[in-house]
Amino acid sequence: MARSVTILGAGLVGSLLAVLLRKRGYEVTVYERRPDMRSNTIAAGKSINLAMSARGWKALDLAGLRKDIEDLAIPMHGRYLHQADGTSASQAYGKNNEAIYSVSRGELNKRLMTLAEQHGAKIYFDQRCVKVDVATNTLHFQSPDGKETVHQADLLFGADGAFSSLRVAYSQMDRTNFTQYYLEHGYKELSIPPDAAGKMQMEKNALHIWPRHNFMMIGLPNTDGTFTCTLFLPFEGETSFANLKTDAAVLAFFNKHFPDAVPLMPTLLEDFSANPTSSLVTIYIQPWHYGNKSALIGDAAHAIVPFYGQGMNAGFEDCTVLCALMDKYGDDWDTILKKYDEKRKPNGDAVAQLALNNFIEMRDKVADPKFLERKKIEKELGKKYPQQFVSVYEMVSFTHTPYDTAMSCIAAQDALLQTIMNEGDFATNVEDAAFNTKLDSWMNEYHRSVQQLDFGNEA
Amino acid sequence: MARSVTILGAGLVGSLLAVLLRKRGYEVTVYERRPDMRSNTIAAGKSINLAMSARGWKALDLAGLRKDIEDLAIPMHGRYLHQADGTSASQAYGKNNEAIYSVSRGELNKRLMTLAEQHGAKIYFDQRCVKVDVATNTLHFQSPDGKETVHQADLLFGADGAFSSLRVAYSQMDRTNFTQYYLEHGYKELSIPPDAAGKMQMEKNALHIWPRHNFMMIGLPNTDGTFTCTLFLPFEGETSFANLKTDAAVLAFFNKHFPDAVPLMPTLLEDFSANPTSSLVTIYIQPWHYGNKSALIGDAAHAIVPFYGQGMNAGFEDCTVLCALMDKYGDDWDTILKKYDEKRKPNGDAVAQLALNNFIEMRDKVADPKFLERKKIEKELGKKYPQQFVSVYEMVSFTHTPYDTAMSCIAAQDALLQTIMNEGDFATNVEDAAFNTKLDSWMNEYHRSVQQLDFGNEA
């Protein structure tokens, strides 16, 4: 007999998981802390846009949802860099015009919720989980009127995000390792509306970045013609949110650092004062599961910073892996949850580190011509040596190679590219037969050094 | 007007802090979760003996308590190693017969509590702090009968140990960095009683170690003629607590690994099954304080593993530093708590790392003749070059040099000793003039590499 499943959180991962479990015949009940966002306005200015990439699409395919979501998604084929000196530059993400996709978190979430309900999941809103007894799977909920209810879960998933109540309960168990790490940077959402004629004011199919070394702004396109911009800046210090307390200070800061953006942002000052300054947390926990009773999934297990655009993709891949394990082990949840933890924990750790690393890449390295040159060479290598070389960025965004493997390739790729760039201009060198002989041997050496890693698709 | 102070926890640090604050005229109220251990038996088998060293004594001096405690303390001048091959070896801790002191945690705590009360502190027992509102300093307590009381603190210290309720509240604040890390090893307390004639069964003035690479047992002397033994062993795996589930398995394990101890432990099997297997946690948190309202102190701020014998010493040094800051800044608690956090947090991190490193030293390295040779050379260097060289162990245990500085000396001392030992037998070499010339220059180089560090006494 199939078990009934309780899911904490009707966010992206919780709703998708509900669909996937219903498709397998499980009875599914979801408890969501917030009111139903389909009939309420969600709190503004606190949700960075999503960048859906291969891992996200794969899980949507599993749920039969790709078509539903495609019309919400705007392909971004590369970075559009707004440099400090007023110049701009473009940098394609892939070698074959691959894209990551800008998607509205709210719209995606609403469609997933509706789909979960259409598949027969029951979602209870306004239910804050105030306590979980892990050993007995007893859940205590509080509604906005203060009423408490108790629910006995059979099989439980905590898909309740970075501040998961199931994770809090896990972290209080003996021998649970736990880390929460906040960046010194916060973020604030801002907006670029369409022009008077309703036209987008910047290149639509790109992720816009204003890299300024220790801080940056990014902009992602929306289907309504707006761009959602996000400023990432230290909370404290000379150039910081703490020093942007007046309209005059905000305006001076933007005029100095983002002069090309200011004319596109008519509501800059209103947005800046109305929208919160939010923090950026990374979460590590071990274990991710408890016997055959419960497991963490998505941000609840591995909240990460948003700089690789992998938060939702990683959570969706958790679902993909869980489905593959259900396919393999049927109703043997002892084994499924144990294997899920073993397989996903190293990848959760890896994507967290990748995301932290990529903040430095986005805000700092992309402003360096050498870095842009390296990215070009990587693409040439990928074309010239398709059997030997896939760049880490491409692995993460366009394949299903485990994050852990991508992490393990970084040092070898850094060394390889350094060797190549030490020889001088690549475009010139590559015309030369002697250089190509050396290049062949470097590529073989690189390939040998990483070929024992698991490049197999997740799940 | 002096503020009134609330202390969570009447353990070693809380009780000492109460004495020190009363001596400065503060009104002090202490809330303790447990019943009064002076009129109740404390739970057996869950408190590793203390090893009081220089930092601990210094704080006791400040409180005027050295004399009260000295008669409880047994000097241990070195390690007594019970090797796996049946041989034994001794290794002095210091070059001048310095000692660390075995003290009963319970007796020390009782005396400190009584002294705190004699100085006018009020201690409430059986008060479990179930909630702290950090912003308002409102504390909620629950007594064993379920009765809840609310207390409004003026200035608050969380001295409530590794699972501090104030620290839990801090960890839930935005932008608090927090890590709890458990070892894969657990521990169990055992005992060696005096012989039939009432005599101690092993060398009294030593810390006994049975190093067995991945696990170990230690034994510390007590004033009643017993030794408190502690077995440190992985929870899981081939050689682990998980595989010691029967009397036969326990006895076979002890006969194999600790054959010299078994005849001294008549209650081994009873102790093994009656005493709990406990876990070993390391805690990191940032910040350690909140405005001028509250601060963490002792294990609440920096719970560490017991392998350097520095847990209590580090907590007492927190008190010493706090007193020095009160001397300097009077009632300016904004400044006192800010400086306390700045000064102590790096040292809390350092002592945590030192303690983790020392587990490997105690259970593994001390079994290696090369390591014992190194320790001998270190002492010779300390005598021959007193201005240039103090070993890290001596810095930590016999000086008030900041832990952070001791940590920073490790790599340089490792390199120095490696260089010296690469030359062959030190006792022979040191008779040779040419070697001494080289040695002089190595010592000068070492000294130059560390001399910019802060060796000044804490506080």
PDB file of N, CA and C in Angstrom, chain A residues 163 168 170-185 235-236 277-280, chain B residues 163 168 170-185 235-236 277-280:
ATOM      1  N   PHE A 163      14.502  28.629   5.698  1.00  0.00           N
ATOM      2  CA  PHE A 163      14.270  28.642   7.143  1.00  0.00           C
ATOM      3  C   PHE A 163      13.311  27.512   7.549  1.00  0.00           C
ATOM      4  N   VAL A 168      15.088  23.014  11.068  1.00  0.00           N
ATOM      5  CA  VAL A 168      15.327  23.471  12.442  1.00  0.00           C
ATOM      6  C   VAL A 168      15.241  22.283  13.395  1.00  0.00           C
ATOM      7  N   TYR A 170      15.663  19.063  12.664  1.00  0.00           N
ATOM      8  CA  TYR A 170      16.849  18.221  12.430  1.00  0.00           C
ATOM      9  C   TYR A 170      18.074  18.809  13.147  1.00  0.00           C
ATOM     10  N   SER A 171      18.235  20.145  13.042  1.00  0.00           N
ATOM     11  CA  SER A 171      19.460  20.762  13.570  1.00  0.00           C
ATOM     12  C   SER A 171      19.539  20.648  15.087  1.00  0.00           C
ATOM     13  N   GLN A 172      18.396  20.356  15.730  1.00  0.00           N
ATOM     14  CA  GLN A 172      18.413  20.201  17.189  1.00  0.00           C
ATOM     15  C   GLN A 172      18.633  18.744  17.607  1.00  0.00           C
ATOM     16  N   MET A 173      18.736  17.851  16.638  1.00  0.00           N
ATOM     17  CA  MET A 173      19.020  16.450  16.977  1.00  0.00           C
ATOM     18  C   MET A 173      20.512  16.297  17.272  1.00  0.00           C
ATOM     19  N   ASP A 174      20.821  15.349  18.153  1.00  0.00           N
ATOM     20  CA  ASP A 174      22.222  15.055  18.460  1.00  0.00           C
ATOM     21  C   ASP A 174      22.938  14.649  17.171  1.00  0.00           C
ATOM     22  N   ARG A 175      24.166  15.154  17.015  1.00  0.00           N
ATOM     23  CA  ARG A 175      25.060  14.774  15.917  1.00  0.00           C
ATOM     24  C   ARG A 175      24.613  15.270  14.540  1.00  0.00           C
ATOM     25  N   THR A 176      23.756  16.292  14.504  1.00  0.00           N
ATOM     26  CA  THR A 176      23.471  16.942  13.220  1.00  0.00           C
ATOM     27  C   THR A 176      24.499  18.042  12.993  1.00  0.00           C
ATOM     28  N   ASN A 177      25.202  17.982  11.883  1.00  0.00           N
ATOM     29  CA  ASN A 177      26.103  19.072  11.514  1.00  0.00           C
ATOM     30  C   ASN A 177      25.316  20.128  10.754  1.00  0.00           C
ATOM     31  N   PHE A 178      25.592  21.384  11.093  1.00  0.00           N
ATOM     32  CA  PHE A 178      24.778  22.453  10.519  1.00  0.00           C
ATOM     33  C   PHE A 178      25.590  23.736  10.406  1.00  0.00           C
ATOM     34  N   THR A 179      25.458  24.401   9.271  1.00  0.00           N
ATOM     35  CA  THR A 179      26.083  25.709   9.094  1.00  0.00           C
ATOM     36  C   THR A 179      25.136  26.650   8.374  1.00  0.00           C
ATOM     37  N   GLN A 180      24.983  27.855   8.916  1.00  0.00           N
ATOM     38  CA  GLN A 180      24.341  28.926   8.142  1.00  0.00           C
ATOM     39  C   GLN A 180      25.369  30.034   8.001  1.00  0.00           C
ATOM     40  N   TYR A 181      25.548  30.465   6.750  1.00  0.00           N
ATOM     41  CA  TYR A 181      26.593  31.436   6.456  1.00  0.00           C
ATOM     42  C   TYR A 181      25.992  32.574   5.635  1.00  0.00           C
ATOM     43  N   TYR A 182      26.083  33.784   6.162  1.00  0.00           N
ATOM     44  CA  TYR A 182      25.546  34.951   5.456  1.00  0.00           C
ATOM     45  C   TYR A 182      26.660  35.718   4.755  1.00  0.00           C
ATOM     46  N   LEU A 183      26.386  36.155   3.540  1.00  0.00           N
ATOM     47  CA  LEU A 183      27.311  37.064   2.865  1.00  0.00           C
ATOM     48  C   LEU A 183      27.301  38.425   3.559  1.00  0.00           C
ATOM     49  N   GLU A 184      28.400  39.157   3.376  1.00  0.00           N
ATOM     50  CA  GLU A 184      28.421  40.541   3.867  1.00  0.00           C
ATOM     51  C   GLU A 184      27.605  41.460   2.956  1.00  0.00           C
ATOM     52  N   HIS A 185      27.175  40.916   1.838  1.00  0.00           N
ATOM     53  CA  HIS A 185      26.360  41.684   0.907  1.00  0.00           C
ATOM     54  C   HIS A 185      24.880  41.421   1.146  1.00  0.00           C
ATOM     55  N   PHE A 235      26.415  45.321   3.180  1.00  0.00           N
ATOM     56  CA  PHE A 235      25.562  45.993   4.161  1.00  0.00           C
ATOM     57  C   PHE A 235      26.294  47.174   4.787  1.00  0.00           C
ATOM     58  N   GLU A 236      27.584  46.938   5.115  1.00  0.00           N
ATOM     59  CA  GLU A 236      28.346  47.980   5.816  1.00  0.00           C
ATOM     60  C   GLU A 236      29.635  48.309   5.077  1.00  0.00           C
ATOM     61  N   THR A 277      15.969  45.644   2.086  1.00  0.00           N
ATOM     62  CA  THR A 277      17.332  45.176   1.838  1.00  0.00           C
ATOM     63  C   THR A 277      17.415  43.796   2.472  1.00  0.00           C
ATOM     64  N   SER A 278      17.633  42.796   1.654  1.00  0.00           N
ATOM     65  CA  SER A 278      17.566  41.421   2.154  1.00  0.00           C
ATOM     66  C   SER A 278      18.944  40.785   2.209  1.00  0.00           C
ATOM     67  N   SER A 279      19.045  39.763   3.037  1.00  0.00           N
ATOM     68  CA  SER A 279      20.336  39.099   3.233  1.00  0.00           C
ATOM     69  C   SER A 279      20.427  37.844   2.368  1.00  0.00           C
ATOM     70  N   LEU A 280      21.631  37.297   2.271  1.00  0.00           N
ATOM     71  CA  LEU A 280      21.905  36.156   1.384  1.00  0.00           C
ATOM     72  C   LEU A 280      22.565  35.042   2.185  1.00  0.00           C
TER      73      LEU A 280
ATOM     74  N   PHE B 163      24.476  24.302  24.456  1.00  0.00           N
ATOM     75  CA  PHE B 163      23.145  24.390  23.869  1.00  0.00           C
ATOM     76  C   PHE B 163      22.400  25.614  24.384  1.00  0.00           C
ATOM     77  N   VAL B 168      20.823  30.102  20.775  1.00  0.00           N
ATOM     78  CA  VAL B 168      19.768  29.699  19.840  1.00  0.00           C
ATOM     79  C   VAL B 168      19.030  30.935  19.338  1.00  0.00           C
ATOM     80  N   TYR B 170      20.179  34.057  19.203  1.00  0.00           N
ATOM     81  CA  TYR B 170      21.088  34.768  18.290  1.00  0.00           C
ATOM     82  C   TYR B 170      21.086  34.104  16.908  1.00  0.00           C
ATOM     83  N   SER B 171      21.131  32.766  16.910  1.00  0.00           N
ATOM     84  CA  SER B 171      21.290  32.060  15.635  1.00  0.00           C
ATOM     85  C   SER B 171      20.076  32.250  14.743  1.00  0.00           C
ATOM     86  N   GLN B 172      18.952  32.664  15.328  1.00  0.00           N
ATOM     87  CA  GLN B 172      17.752  32.900  14.514  1.00  0.00           C
ATOM     88  C   GLN B 172      17.648  34.337  14.026  1.00  0.00           C
ATOM     89  N   MET B 173      18.601  35.189  14.416  1.00  0.00           N
ATOM     90  CA  MET B 173      18.609  36.564  13.922  1.00  0.00           C
ATOM     91  C   MET B 173      19.167  36.601  12.496  1.00  0.00           C
ATOM     92  N   ASP B 174      18.687  37.552  11.719  1.00  0.00           N
ATOM     93  CA  ASP B 174      19.207  37.735  10.361  1.00  0.00           C
ATOM     94  C   ASP B 174      20.708  38.017  10.427  1.00  0.00           C
ATOM     95  N   ARG B 175      21.449  37.385   9.525  1.00  0.00           N
ATOM     96  CA  ARG B 175      22.879  37.613   9.340  1.00  0.00           C
ATOM     97  C   ARG B 175      23.755  37.081  10.475  1.00  0.00           C
ATOM     98  N   THR B 176      23.237  36.162  11.279  1.00  0.00           N
ATOM     99  CA  THR B 176      24.084  35.467  12.251  1.00  0.00           C
ATOM    100  C   THR B 176      24.723  34.265  11.571  1.00  0.00           C
ATOM    101  N   ASN B 177      26.027  34.207  11.564  1.00  0.00           N
ATOM    102  CA  ASN B 177      26.719  33.017  11.060  1.00  0.00           C
ATOM    103  C   ASN B 177      26.835  31.995  12.183  1.00  0.00           C
ATOM    104  N   PHE B 178      26.578  30.743  11.845  1.00  0.00           N
ATOM    105  CA  PHE B 178      26.519  29.729  12.896  1.00  0.00           C
ATOM    106  C   PHE B 178      26.934  28.373  12.338  1.00  0.00           C
ATOM    107  N   THR B 179      27.748  27.661  13.086  1.00  0.00           N
ATOM    108  CA  THR B 179      28.110  26.292  12.721  1.00  0.00           C
ATOM    109  C   THR B 179      28.113  25.409  13.957  1.00  0.00           C
ATOM    110  N   GLN B 180      27.458  24.252  13.857  1.00  0.00           N
ATOM    111  CA  GLN B 180      27.653  23.215  14.874  1.00  0.00           C
ATOM    112  C   GLN B 180      28.223  22.002  14.162  1.00  0.00           C
ATOM    113  N   TYR B 181      29.324  21.492  14.700  1.00  0.00           N
ATOM    114  CA  TYR B 181      30.046  20.415  14.035  1.00  0.00           C
ATOM    115  C   TYR B 181      30.303  19.295  15.038  1.00  0.00           C
ATOM    116  N   TYR B 182      29.792  18.111  14.752  1.00  0.00           N
ATOM    117  CA  TYR B 182      29.984  16.963  15.651  1.00  0.00           C
ATOM    118  C   TYR B 182      31.096  16.065  15.136  1.00  0.00           C
ATOM    119  N   LEU B 183      31.919  15.590  16.041  1.00  0.00           N
ATOM    120  CA  LEU B 183      32.889  14.566  15.686  1.00  0.00           C
ATOM    121  C   LEU B 183      32.186  13.250  15.391  1.00  0.00           C
ATOM    122  N   GLU B 184      32.863  12.408  14.622  1.00  0.00           N
ATOM    123  CA  GLU B 184      32.328  11.054  14.407  1.00  0.00           C
ATOM    124  C   GLU B 184      32.577  10.169  15.632  1.00  0.00           C
ATOM    125  N   HIS B 185      33.323  10.693  16.585  1.00  0.00           N
ATOM    126  CA  HIS B 185      33.599   9.969  17.816  1.00  0.00           C
ATOM    127  C   HIS B 185      32.631  10.376  18.922  1.00  0.00           C
ATOM    128  N   PHE B 235      31.373   6.459  16.736  1.00  0.00           N
ATOM    129  CA  PHE B 235      30.032   5.923  16.950  1.00  0.00           C
ATOM    130  C   PHE B 235      29.785   4.714  16.061  1.00  0.00           C
ATOM    131  N   GLU B 236      30.207   4.835  14.778  1.00  0.00           N
ATOM    132  CA  GLU B 236      29.938   3.764  13.822  1.00  0.00           C
ATOM    133  C   GLU B 236      31.224   3.272  13.160  1.00  0.00           C
ATOM    134  N   THR B 277      26.676   7.090  26.112  1.00  0.00           N
ATOM    135  CA  THR B 277      27.647   7.421  25.081  1.00  0.00           C
ATOM    136  C   THR B 277      27.293   8.817  24.591  1.00  0.00           C
ATOM    137  N   SER B 278      28.200   9.752  24.806  1.00  0.00           N
ATOM    138  CA  SER B 278      27.867  11.151  24.516  1.00  0.00           C
ATOM    139  C   SER B 278      28.619  11.644  23.290  1.00  0.00           C
ATOM    140  N   SER B 279      28.079  12.689  22.685  1.00  0.00           N
ATOM    141  CA  SER B 279      28.665  13.237  21.462  1.00  0.00           C
ATOM    142  C   SER B 279      29.564  14.431  21.785  1.00  0.00           C
ATOM    143  N   LEU B 280      30.328  14.855  20.799  1.00  0.00           N
ATOM    144  CA  LEU B 280      31.332  15.909  20.985  1.00  0.00           C
ATOM    145  C   LEU B 280      31.120  16.988  19.934  1.00  0.00           C
TER     146      LEU B 280
END
